[in-house]
CSV table of C-alpha atoms in Angstrom, one decimal:
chain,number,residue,atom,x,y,z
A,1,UNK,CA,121.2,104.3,123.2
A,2,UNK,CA,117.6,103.0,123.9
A,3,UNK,CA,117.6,99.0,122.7
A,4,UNK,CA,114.0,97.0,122.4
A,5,UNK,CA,115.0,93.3,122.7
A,6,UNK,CA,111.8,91.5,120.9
A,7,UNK,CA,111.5,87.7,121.1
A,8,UNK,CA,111.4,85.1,119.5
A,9,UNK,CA,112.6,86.6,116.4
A,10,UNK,CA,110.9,83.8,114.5
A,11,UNK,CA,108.4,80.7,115.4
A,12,UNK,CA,106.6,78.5,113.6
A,13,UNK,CA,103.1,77.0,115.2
A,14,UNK,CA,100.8,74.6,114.2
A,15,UNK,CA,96.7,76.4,113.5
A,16,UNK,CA,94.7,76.8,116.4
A,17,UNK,CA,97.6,76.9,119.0
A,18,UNK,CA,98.8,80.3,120.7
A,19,UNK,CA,101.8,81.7,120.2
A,20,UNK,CA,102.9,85.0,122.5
A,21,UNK,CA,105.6,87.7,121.6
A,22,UNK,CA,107.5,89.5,124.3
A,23,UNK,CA,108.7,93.3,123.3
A,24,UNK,CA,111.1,94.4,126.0
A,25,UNK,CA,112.8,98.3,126.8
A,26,UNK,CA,116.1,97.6,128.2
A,27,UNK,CA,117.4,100.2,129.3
A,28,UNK,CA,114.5,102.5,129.2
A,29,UNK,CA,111.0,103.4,130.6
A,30,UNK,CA,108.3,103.0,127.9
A,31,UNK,CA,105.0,104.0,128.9
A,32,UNK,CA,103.8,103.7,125.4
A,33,UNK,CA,104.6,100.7,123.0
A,34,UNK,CA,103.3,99.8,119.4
A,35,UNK,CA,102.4,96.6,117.5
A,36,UNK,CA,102.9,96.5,113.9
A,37,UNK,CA,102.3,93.9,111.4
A,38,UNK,CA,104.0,93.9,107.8
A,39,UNK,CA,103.3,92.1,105.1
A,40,UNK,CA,106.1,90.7,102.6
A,41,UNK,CA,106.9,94.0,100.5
A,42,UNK,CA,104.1,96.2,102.2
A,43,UNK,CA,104.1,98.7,104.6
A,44,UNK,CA,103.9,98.9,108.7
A,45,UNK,CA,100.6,98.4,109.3
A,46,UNK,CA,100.3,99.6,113.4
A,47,UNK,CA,97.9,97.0,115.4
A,48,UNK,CA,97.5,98.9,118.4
A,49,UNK,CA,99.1,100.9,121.1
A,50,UNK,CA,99.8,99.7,124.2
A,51,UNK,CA,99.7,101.9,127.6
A,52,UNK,CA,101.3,100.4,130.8
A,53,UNK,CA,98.6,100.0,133.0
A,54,UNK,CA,95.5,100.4,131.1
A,55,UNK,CA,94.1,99.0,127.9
A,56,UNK,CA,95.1,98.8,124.4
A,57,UNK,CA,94.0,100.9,121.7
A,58,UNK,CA,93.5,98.7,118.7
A,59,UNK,CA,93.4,100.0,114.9
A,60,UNK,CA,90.3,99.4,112.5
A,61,UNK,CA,89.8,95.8,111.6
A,62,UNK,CA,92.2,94.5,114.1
A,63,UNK,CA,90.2,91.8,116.3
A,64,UNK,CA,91.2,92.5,120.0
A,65,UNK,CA,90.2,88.9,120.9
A,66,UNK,CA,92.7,87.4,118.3
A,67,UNK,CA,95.5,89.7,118.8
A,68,UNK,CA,95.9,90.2,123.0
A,69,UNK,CA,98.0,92.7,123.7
A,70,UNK,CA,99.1,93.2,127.6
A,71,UNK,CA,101.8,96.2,128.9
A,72,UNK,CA,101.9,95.2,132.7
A,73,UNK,CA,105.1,96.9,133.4
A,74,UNK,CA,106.8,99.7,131.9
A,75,UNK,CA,109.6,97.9,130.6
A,76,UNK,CA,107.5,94.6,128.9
A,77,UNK,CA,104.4,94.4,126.6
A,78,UNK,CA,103.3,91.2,124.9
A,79,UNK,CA,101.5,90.3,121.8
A,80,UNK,CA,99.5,87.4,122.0
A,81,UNK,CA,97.8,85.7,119.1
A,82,UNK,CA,95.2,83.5,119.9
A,83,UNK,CA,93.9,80.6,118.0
A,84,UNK,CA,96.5,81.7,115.2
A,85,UNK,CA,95.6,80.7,111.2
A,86,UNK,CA,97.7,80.4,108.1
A,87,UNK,CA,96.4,83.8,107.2
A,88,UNK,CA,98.2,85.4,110.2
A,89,UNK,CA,101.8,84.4,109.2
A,90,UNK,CA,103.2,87.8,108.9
A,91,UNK,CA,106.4,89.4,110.1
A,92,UNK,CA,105.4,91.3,113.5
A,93,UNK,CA,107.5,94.2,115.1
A,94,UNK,CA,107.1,96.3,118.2
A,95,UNK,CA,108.2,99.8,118.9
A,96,UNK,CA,108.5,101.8,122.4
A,97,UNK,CA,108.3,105.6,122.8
A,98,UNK,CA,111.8,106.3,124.7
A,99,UNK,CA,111.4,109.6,125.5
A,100,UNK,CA,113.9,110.9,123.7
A,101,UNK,CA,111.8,113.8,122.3
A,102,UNK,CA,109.9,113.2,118.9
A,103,UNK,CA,112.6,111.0,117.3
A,104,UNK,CA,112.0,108.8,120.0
A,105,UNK,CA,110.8,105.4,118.9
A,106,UNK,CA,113.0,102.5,119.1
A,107,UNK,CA,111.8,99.3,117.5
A,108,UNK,CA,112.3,95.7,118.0
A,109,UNK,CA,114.1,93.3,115.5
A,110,UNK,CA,110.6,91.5,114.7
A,111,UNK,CA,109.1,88.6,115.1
A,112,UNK,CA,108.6,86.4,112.1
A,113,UNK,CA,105.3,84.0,112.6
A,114,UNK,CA,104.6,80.9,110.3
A,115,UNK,CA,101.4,79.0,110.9
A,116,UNK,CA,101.2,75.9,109.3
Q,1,UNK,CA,92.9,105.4,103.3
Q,2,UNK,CA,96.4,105.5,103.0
Q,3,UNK,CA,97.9,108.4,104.3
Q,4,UNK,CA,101.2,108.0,103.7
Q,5,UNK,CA,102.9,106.6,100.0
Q,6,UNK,CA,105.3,106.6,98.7
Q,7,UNK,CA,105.3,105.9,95.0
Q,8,UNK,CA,107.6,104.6,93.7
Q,9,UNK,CA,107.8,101.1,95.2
Q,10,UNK,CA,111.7,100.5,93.8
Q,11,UNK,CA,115.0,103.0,93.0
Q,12,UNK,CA,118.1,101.9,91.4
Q,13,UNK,CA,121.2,104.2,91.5
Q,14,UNK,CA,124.7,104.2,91.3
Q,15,UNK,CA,127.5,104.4,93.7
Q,16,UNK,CA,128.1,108.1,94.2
Q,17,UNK,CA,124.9,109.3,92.9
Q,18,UNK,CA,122.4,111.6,94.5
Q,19,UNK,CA,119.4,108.8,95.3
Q,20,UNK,CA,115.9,110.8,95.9
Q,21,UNK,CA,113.3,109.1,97.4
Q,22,UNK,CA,109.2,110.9,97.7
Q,23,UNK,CA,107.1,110.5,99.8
Q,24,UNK,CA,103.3,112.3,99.8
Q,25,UNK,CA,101.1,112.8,102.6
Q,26,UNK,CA,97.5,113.3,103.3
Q,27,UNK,CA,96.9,114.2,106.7
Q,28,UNK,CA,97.1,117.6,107.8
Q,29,UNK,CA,97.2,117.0,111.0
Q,30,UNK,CA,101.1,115.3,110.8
Q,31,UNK,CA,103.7,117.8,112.4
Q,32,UNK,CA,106.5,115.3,112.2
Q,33,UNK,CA,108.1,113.4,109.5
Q,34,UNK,CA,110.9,110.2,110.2
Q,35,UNK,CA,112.4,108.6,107.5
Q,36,UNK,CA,113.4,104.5,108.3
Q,37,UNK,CA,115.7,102.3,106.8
Q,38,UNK,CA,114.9,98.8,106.9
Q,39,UNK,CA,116.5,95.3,106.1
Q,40,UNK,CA,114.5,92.3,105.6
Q,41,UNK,CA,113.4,90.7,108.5
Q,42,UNK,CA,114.9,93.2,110.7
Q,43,UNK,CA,112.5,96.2,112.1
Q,44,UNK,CA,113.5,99.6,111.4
Q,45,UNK,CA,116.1,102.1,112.1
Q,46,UNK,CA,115.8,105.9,112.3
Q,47,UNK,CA,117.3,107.6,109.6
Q,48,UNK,CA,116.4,111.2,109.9
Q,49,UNK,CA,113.4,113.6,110.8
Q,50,UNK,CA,111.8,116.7,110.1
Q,51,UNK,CA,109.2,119.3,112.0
Q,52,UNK,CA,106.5,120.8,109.8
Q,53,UNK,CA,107.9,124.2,110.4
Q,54,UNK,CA,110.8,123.7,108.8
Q,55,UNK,CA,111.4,122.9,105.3
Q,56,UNK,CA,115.1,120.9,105.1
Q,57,UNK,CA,117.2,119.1,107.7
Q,58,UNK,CA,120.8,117.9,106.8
Q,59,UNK,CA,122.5,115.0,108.6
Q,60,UNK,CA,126.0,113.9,107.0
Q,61,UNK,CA,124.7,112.2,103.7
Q,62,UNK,CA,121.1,112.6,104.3
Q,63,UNK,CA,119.0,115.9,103.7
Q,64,UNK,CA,114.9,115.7,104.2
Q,65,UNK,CA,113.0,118.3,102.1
Q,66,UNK,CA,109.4,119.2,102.9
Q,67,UNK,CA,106.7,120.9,100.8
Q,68,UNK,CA,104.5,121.2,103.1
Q,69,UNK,CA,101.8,123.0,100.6
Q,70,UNK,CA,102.2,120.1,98.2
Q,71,UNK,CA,102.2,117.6,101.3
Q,72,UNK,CA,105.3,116.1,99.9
Q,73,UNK,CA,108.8,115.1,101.4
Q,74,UNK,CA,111.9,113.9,99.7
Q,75,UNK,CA,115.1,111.6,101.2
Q,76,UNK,CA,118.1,112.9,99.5
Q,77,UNK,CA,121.2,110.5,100.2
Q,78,UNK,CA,124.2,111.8,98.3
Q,79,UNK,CA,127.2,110.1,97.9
Q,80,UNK,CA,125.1,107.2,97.7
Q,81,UNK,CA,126.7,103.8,98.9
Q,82,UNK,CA,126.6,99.9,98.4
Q,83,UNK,CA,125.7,100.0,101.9
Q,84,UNK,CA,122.4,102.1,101.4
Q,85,UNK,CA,120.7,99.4,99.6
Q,86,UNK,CA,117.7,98.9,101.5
Q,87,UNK,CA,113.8,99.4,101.9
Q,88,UNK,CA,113.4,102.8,103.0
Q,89,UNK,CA,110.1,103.9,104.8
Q,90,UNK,CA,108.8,107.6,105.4
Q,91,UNK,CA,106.3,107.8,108.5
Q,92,UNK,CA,104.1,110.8,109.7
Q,93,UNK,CA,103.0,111.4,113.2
Q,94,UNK,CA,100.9,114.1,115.2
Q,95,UNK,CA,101.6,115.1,118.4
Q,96,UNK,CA,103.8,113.8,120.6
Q,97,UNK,CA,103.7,110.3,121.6
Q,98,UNK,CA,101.3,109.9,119.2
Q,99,UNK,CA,101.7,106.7,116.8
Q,100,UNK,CA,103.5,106.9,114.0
Q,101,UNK,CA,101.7,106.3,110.4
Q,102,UNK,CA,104.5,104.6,107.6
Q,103,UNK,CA,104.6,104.8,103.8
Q,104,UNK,CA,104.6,101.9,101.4
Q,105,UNK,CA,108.2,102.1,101.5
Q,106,UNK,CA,110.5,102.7,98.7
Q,107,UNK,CA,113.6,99.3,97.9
Q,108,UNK,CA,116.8,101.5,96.9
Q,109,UNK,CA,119.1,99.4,95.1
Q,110,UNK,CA,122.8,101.3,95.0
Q,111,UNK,CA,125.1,99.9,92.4
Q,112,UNK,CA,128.4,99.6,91.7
């Protein structure tokens, strides 16, 4: 079956440093990948969507100069968040399209991010 | 705007009991409904799905209802199981390869 290896599944960073998630298809193609951000008992909020090649589509209130997303291949997309702050400690996960018809989305295991 | 919820934030049942867990939508436009189960600090796994032209899909233990004049959908999981316990999430998407939009998610608690 289609398997999104997501990494590190948890880090702790000190405010104002960087800190950059990998979300990787392993044994599939995925043209399209999602960022989602959850909040302790709350719902899948999506970030953005992620197209190899070309730029991301960000939600609503999602700063795209804090939260850089970049798909350069069709197997890797990466979450960075820049300048990170207590108030982006959340639990982050990322989900591929993997063609297999509109069931299709495979997630990663999620990233939890402390900032301290 | 929340298009999704799901109301009732937590569901206790017992073993072998029928658990039913609603979901309501808002958007029109959603032709496709997945249903997630999720454990803490993991991301989710597909349950089962639904088209909008249909109104029930089966799968073992799990049956998805949809109303789709009332913009509702239930998660029936009958025998329920210890194993069940978990946040479950209902999502709505439109069109394919479109992203998908998730409920508030409903904790079932199966007991013995």
């Amino acid at each position: 079956g289609a398997v999104v290896s997501q990494h590190p599944s948890w880090v702790i960073c000190k405010s104002g440093t960087s800190v950059k998630i990998e979300c990787r298809s392993l044994d599939f193609q995925a043209t399209t990948m999602f960022w989602y951000r959850q909040f302790p008992k709350q719902s899948l909020m999506l970030m953005a969507t992620s197209n190899e090649g070309s730029k991301a589509t960000y939600e609503q209130g999602v700063e795209k100069d804090k939260f850089l997303i970049n798909h350069a291949s069709l197997t890797l997309s990466t979450l960075t968040v820049t300048s990170a702050h207590p108030e982006d400690s959340s639990f982050y996960i990322c989900s591929a399209r993997d063609g297999r018809g509109p069931n299709g989305y495979t997630f990663g295991s999620g990233t939890r991010l402390t900032v301290v | 705007d929340q298009q999704v919820k799901q109301n009732s934030p937590s569901l206790s049942v017992q073993e072998g009991r029928i658990s039913i867990l609603n979901c309501d939508y808002t958007n029109s436009m959603f032709d496709y409904f997945l249903w997630y189960k999720k454990y803490p600090a993991e991301g989710p796994t597909f349950l089962i799905s639904i088209s909008s032209i249909k109104d029930k899909n089966e799968d073992g233990r799990f049956t998805v209802f949809l109303n789709k004049s009332a913009k509702h959908l239930s998660l029936h999981i009958v025998p329920s199981q210890p194993g069940d316990s978990a946040v479950y999430f209902c999502a709505g998407s439109a069109g394919t390869a479109s992203k998908l939009t998730f409920g508030t998610g409903t904790r079932l608690q199966v007991t013995l």
